[in-house]
PDB file of C-alpha atoms in Angstrom:
ATOM      1  CA  MET A 483     -58.369  14.506  81.527  1.00 51.00           C
ATOM      2  CA  LYS A 484     -60.075  12.859  78.728  1.00 60.00           C
ATOM      3  CA  ARG A 485     -58.270  10.076  76.552  1.00 61.00           C
ATOM      4  CA  THR A 486     -59.735   9.340  73.251  1.00 64.00           C
ATOM      5  CA  VAL A 487     -58.504   6.993  70.329  1.00 63.00           C
ATOM      6  CA  PRO A 488     -56.248   7.760  68.767  1.00 69.00           C
ATOM      7  CA  ASP A 489     -54.544  10.156  71.042  1.00 89.00           C
ATOM      8  CA  LEU A 490     -50.522   9.711  70.509  1.00 93.00           C
ATOM      9  CA  GLY A 491     -48.971   9.086  73.769  1.00 96.00           C
ATOM     10  CA  THR A 492     -45.068   9.328  74.884  1.00 97.00           C
ATOM     11  CA  VAL A 493     -43.823   6.384  76.697  1.00 97.00           C
ATOM     12  CA  ILE A 494     -39.727   6.058  77.850  1.00 95.00           C
ATOM     13  CA  GLY A 495     -38.179   3.344  79.254  1.00 94.00           C
ATOM     14  CA  TRP A 496     -34.374   1.330  79.560  1.00 93.00           C
ATOM     15  CA  GLY A 497     -36.299  -2.197  78.594  1.00 92.00           C
ATOM     16  CA  TYR A 498     -35.170  -4.479  75.692  1.00 90.00           C
ATOM     17  CA  ASP A 499     -34.184  -2.601  72.301  1.00 85.00           C
ATOM     18  CA  GLU A 500     -34.591  -3.876  68.754  1.00 83.00           C
ATOM     19  CA  HIS A 501     -31.761  -6.462  69.521  1.00 83.00           C
ATOM     20  CA  ASN A 502     -33.355  -7.786  72.530  1.00 85.00           C
ATOM     21  CA  ARG A 503     -31.014  -6.039  74.878  1.00 87.00           C
ATOM     22  CA  VAL A 504     -31.182  -3.738  77.898  1.00 88.00           C
ATOM     23  CA  THR A 505     -30.604  -0.438  76.424  1.00 88.00           C
ATOM     24  CA  GLU A 506     -27.788   1.731  77.909  1.00 88.00           C
ATOM     25  CA  GLU A 507     -29.579   4.925  77.084  1.00 91.00           C
ATOM     26  CA  LEU A 508     -32.991   6.010  78.002  1.00 94.00           C
ATOM     27  CA  LYS A 509     -35.577   5.339  74.736  1.00 94.00           C
ATOM     28  CA  MET A 510     -38.724   7.004  73.556  1.00 95.00           C
ATOM     29  CA  ALA A 511     -41.743   6.175  71.587  1.00 95.00           C
ATOM     30  CA  HIS A 512     -44.709   7.554  70.536  1.00 96.00           C
ATOM     31  CA  MET A 513     -47.731   5.224  70.513  1.00 96.00           C
ATOM     32  CA  PRO A 514     -51.630   5.663  69.677  1.00 96.00           C
ATOM     33  CA  VAL A 515     -54.322   4.644  72.046  1.00 95.00           C
ATOM     34  CA  VAL A 516     -56.771   2.204  70.240  1.00 95.00           C
ATOM     35  CA  SER A 517     -60.370   1.170  71.457  1.00 92.00           C
ATOM     36  CA  ASN A 518     -60.517  -1.738  73.581  1.00 91.00           C
ATOM     37  CA  GLU A 519     -62.585  -3.216  70.912  1.00 94.00           C
ATOM     38  CA  GLN A 520     -59.795  -3.017  68.748  1.00 95.00           C
ATOM     39  CA  CYS A 521     -57.452  -4.294  71.319  1.00 96.00           C
ATOM     40  CA  LEU A 522     -59.978  -7.542  71.910  1.00 97.00           C
ATOM     41  CA  ARG A 523     -60.266  -8.222  68.141  1.00 98.00           C
ATOM     42  CA  SER A 524     -56.420  -8.389  67.644  1.00 97.00           C
ATOM     43  CA  TYR A 525     -55.892 -11.290  69.870  1.00 97.00           C
ATOM     44  CA  PRO A 526     -58.906 -12.245  71.727  1.00 97.00           C
ATOM     45  CA  ASN A 527     -57.329 -14.976  73.776  1.00 96.00           C
ATOM     46  CA  PHE A 528     -54.622 -13.341  75.142  1.00 96.00           C
ATOM     47  CA  PHE A 529     -55.996  -9.516  75.711  1.00 97.00           C
ATOM     48  CA  SER A 530     -59.662 -11.035  77.008  1.00 97.00           C
ATOM     49  CA  GLN A 531     -57.631 -11.832  79.949  1.00 97.00           C
ATOM     50  CA  PHE A 532     -56.031  -8.897  80.808  1.00 96.00           C
ATOM     51  CA  THR A 533     -58.030  -5.550  79.526  1.00 96.00           C
ATOM     52  CA  SER A 534     -61.138  -4.472  81.785  1.00 95.00           C
ATOM     53  CA  ASP A 535     -62.690  -1.151  82.788  1.00 93.00           C
ATOM     54  CA  GLY A 536     -59.220  -0.074  84.735  1.00 95.00           C
ATOM     55  CA  THR A 537     -56.835  -0.427  81.451  1.00 96.00           C
ATOM     56  CA  TYR A 538     -56.445   0.676  77.855  1.00 95.00           C
ATOM     57  CA  CYS A 539     -54.234  -0.477  75.006  1.00 96.00           C
ATOM     58  CA  ALA A 540     -52.053   1.355  72.816  1.00 97.00           C
ATOM     59  CA  GLY A 541     -49.573   0.567  70.305  1.00 96.00           C
ATOM     60  CA  PHE A 542     -48.833   0.741  66.398  1.00 94.00           C
ATOM     61  CA  ARG A 543     -48.435  -3.305  66.434  1.00 93.00           C
ATOM     62  CA  ASN A 544     -45.045  -2.655  63.367  1.00 92.00           C
ATOM     63  CA  GLY A 545     -42.224  -2.446  65.792  1.00 89.00           C
ATOM     64  CA  THR A 546     -42.370   0.401  67.992  1.00 91.00           C
ATOM     65  CA  SER A 547     -43.581  -0.589  71.390  1.00 94.00           C
ATOM     66  CA  VAL A 548     -42.464  -1.055  74.838  1.00 95.00           C
ATOM     67  CA  CYS A 549     -40.705  -4.187  76.139  1.00 94.00           C
ATOM     68  CA  ASN A 550     -39.202  -6.193  79.025  1.00 94.00           C
ATOM     69  CA  GLY A 551     -38.055  -3.920  81.407  1.00 93.00           C
ATOM     70  CA  ASP A 552     -40.224  -1.173  80.930  1.00 94.00           C
ATOM     71  CA  SER A 553     -43.388  -2.244  83.221  1.00 94.00           C
ATOM     72  CA  GLY A 554     -44.315   0.186  85.678  1.00 95.00           C
ATOM     73  CA  GLY A 555     -42.879   3.268  83.086  1.00 96.00           C
ATOM     74  CA  GLY A 556     -45.776   5.665  82.188  1.00 96.00           C
ATOM     75  CA  MET A 557     -47.334   6.781  79.557  1.00 96.00           C
ATOM     76  CA  VAL A 558     -47.849  10.319  79.424  1.00 96.00           C
ATOM     77  CA  PHE A 559     -49.760  13.398  77.373  1.00 93.00           C
ATOM     78  CA  LYS A 560     -48.787  16.858  76.599  1.00 91.00           C
ATOM     79  CA  ILE A 561     -51.930  19.148  77.038  1.00 87.00           C
ATOM     80  CA  GLY A 562     -50.733  22.875  76.416  1.00 89.00           C
ATOM     81  CA  GLU A 563     -47.795  23.180  78.531  1.00 93.00           C
ATOM     82  CA  ALA A 564     -48.189  20.468  81.108  1.00 93.00           C
ATOM     83  CA  TRP A 565     -47.492  16.680  80.633  1.00 93.00           C
ATOM     84  CA  TYR A 566     -49.938  14.258  82.325  1.00 92.00           C
ATOM     85  CA  LEU A 567     -49.532  10.886  83.301  1.00 94.00           C
ATOM     86  CA  ARG A 568     -52.357   8.680  81.784  1.00 94.00           C
ATOM     87  CA  GLY A 569     -50.940   4.883  81.702  1.00 96.00           C
ATOM     88  CA  ILE A 570     -48.616   2.486  83.501  1.00 97.00           C
ATOM     89  CA  VAL A 571     -46.748  -0.106  81.193  1.00 97.00           C
ATOM     90  CA  SER A 572     -48.581  -3.320  82.421  1.00 97.00           C
ATOM     91  CA  ILE A 573     -48.474  -6.104  80.036  1.00 96.00           C
ATOM     92  CA  THR A 574     -47.852  -7.160  76.554  1.00 94.00           C
ATOM     93  CA  VAL A 575     -47.743 -10.869  74.248  1.00 95.00           C
ATOM     94  CA  ALA A 576     -44.619 -12.452  74.380  1.00 94.00           C
ATOM     95  CA  ARG A 577     -43.206 -14.180  71.434  1.00 90.00           C
ATOM     96  CA  ASP A 578     -44.165 -17.363  71.190  1.00 84.00           C
ATOM     97  CA  GLY A 579     -41.677 -19.717  73.409  1.00 80.00           C
ATOM     98  CA  LEU A 580     -39.692 -16.551  74.629  1.00 85.00           C
ATOM     99  CA  ARG A 581     -40.011 -14.689  77.475  1.00 89.00           C
ATOM    100  CA  ILE A 582     -39.493 -11.007  75.343  1.00 92.00           C
ATOM    101  CA  CYS A 583     -42.152  -8.874  74.404  1.00 94.00           C
ATOM    102  CA  ASP A 584     -43.718  -9.439  70.825  1.00 94.00           C
ATOM    103  CA  THR A 585     -43.921  -5.832  69.499  1.00 93.00           C
ATOM    104  CA  LYS A 586     -46.266  -6.600  66.500  1.00 94.00           C
ATOM    105  CA  HIS A 587     -49.248  -6.878  69.173  1.00 96.00           C
ATOM    106  CA  TYR A 588     -50.513  -3.829  71.227  1.00 97.00           C
ATOM    107  CA  VAL A 589     -49.803  -3.177  75.170  1.00 97.00           C
ATOM    108  CA  VAL A 590     -51.740  -3.162  77.788  1.00 98.00           C
ATOM    109  CA  PHE A 591     -51.760  -0.333  80.133  1.00 97.00           C
ATOM    110  CA  THR A 592     -53.268   0.443  83.442  1.00 97.00           C
ATOM    111  CA  ASP A 593     -56.003   3.222  82.944  1.00 95.00           C
ATOM    112  CA  VAL A 594     -54.227   6.078  85.975  1.00 95.00           C
ATOM    113  CA  ALA A 595     -57.594   8.086  85.595  1.00 92.00           C
ATOM    114  CA  LYS A 596     -59.699   4.999  86.762  1.00 93.00           C
ATOM    115  CA  TYR A 597     -57.948   4.890  89.799  1.00 94.00           C
ATOM    116  CA  LEU A 598     -57.850   8.656  90.889  1.00 92.00           C
ATOM    117  CA  ASN A 599     -60.158   8.420  93.654  1.00 94.00           C
ATOM    118  CA  TRP A 600     -57.983   5.688  95.279  1.00 94.00           C
ATOM    119  CA  ILE A 601     -54.819   7.924  94.251  1.00 94.00           C
ATOM    120  CA  ARG A 602     -55.847  11.558  95.641  1.00 94.00           C
ATOM    121  CA  PRO A 603     -56.083  10.825  99.446  1.00 95.00           C
ATOM    122  CA  ILE A 604     -53.073   9.004  99.481  1.00 95.00           C
ATOM    123  CA  VAL A 605     -50.889  11.696  97.951  1.00 92.00           C
ATOM    124  CA  ASN A 606     -52.861  14.483  99.831  1.00 89.00           C
TER     125      ASN A 606
END
């Protein structure tokens, strides 16, 4: 599966909601993939530490995002009638002085496609 900017991925999770509380209902959001360059330019001090060839960034930077409790969840893409896992929620910027996500920043995802040579022998 080829990922291209700005494809919209779908994320679901039970993480914090807009009121900074763990949600009682499963939430879903769509987030666009952004280029690594755009991600790095948005907050160089943070993203230069956490992005690599094995990651990608996504998000709107408008409050629609993943948050605490969503780490490890997937970003999936629908191609035809099938859904494909492409990313795993890894890390996002925390709000100043708090241990809560800042939804005004992009999110770093582990790029599953970059690890297929390791994954395939394990699942076979």
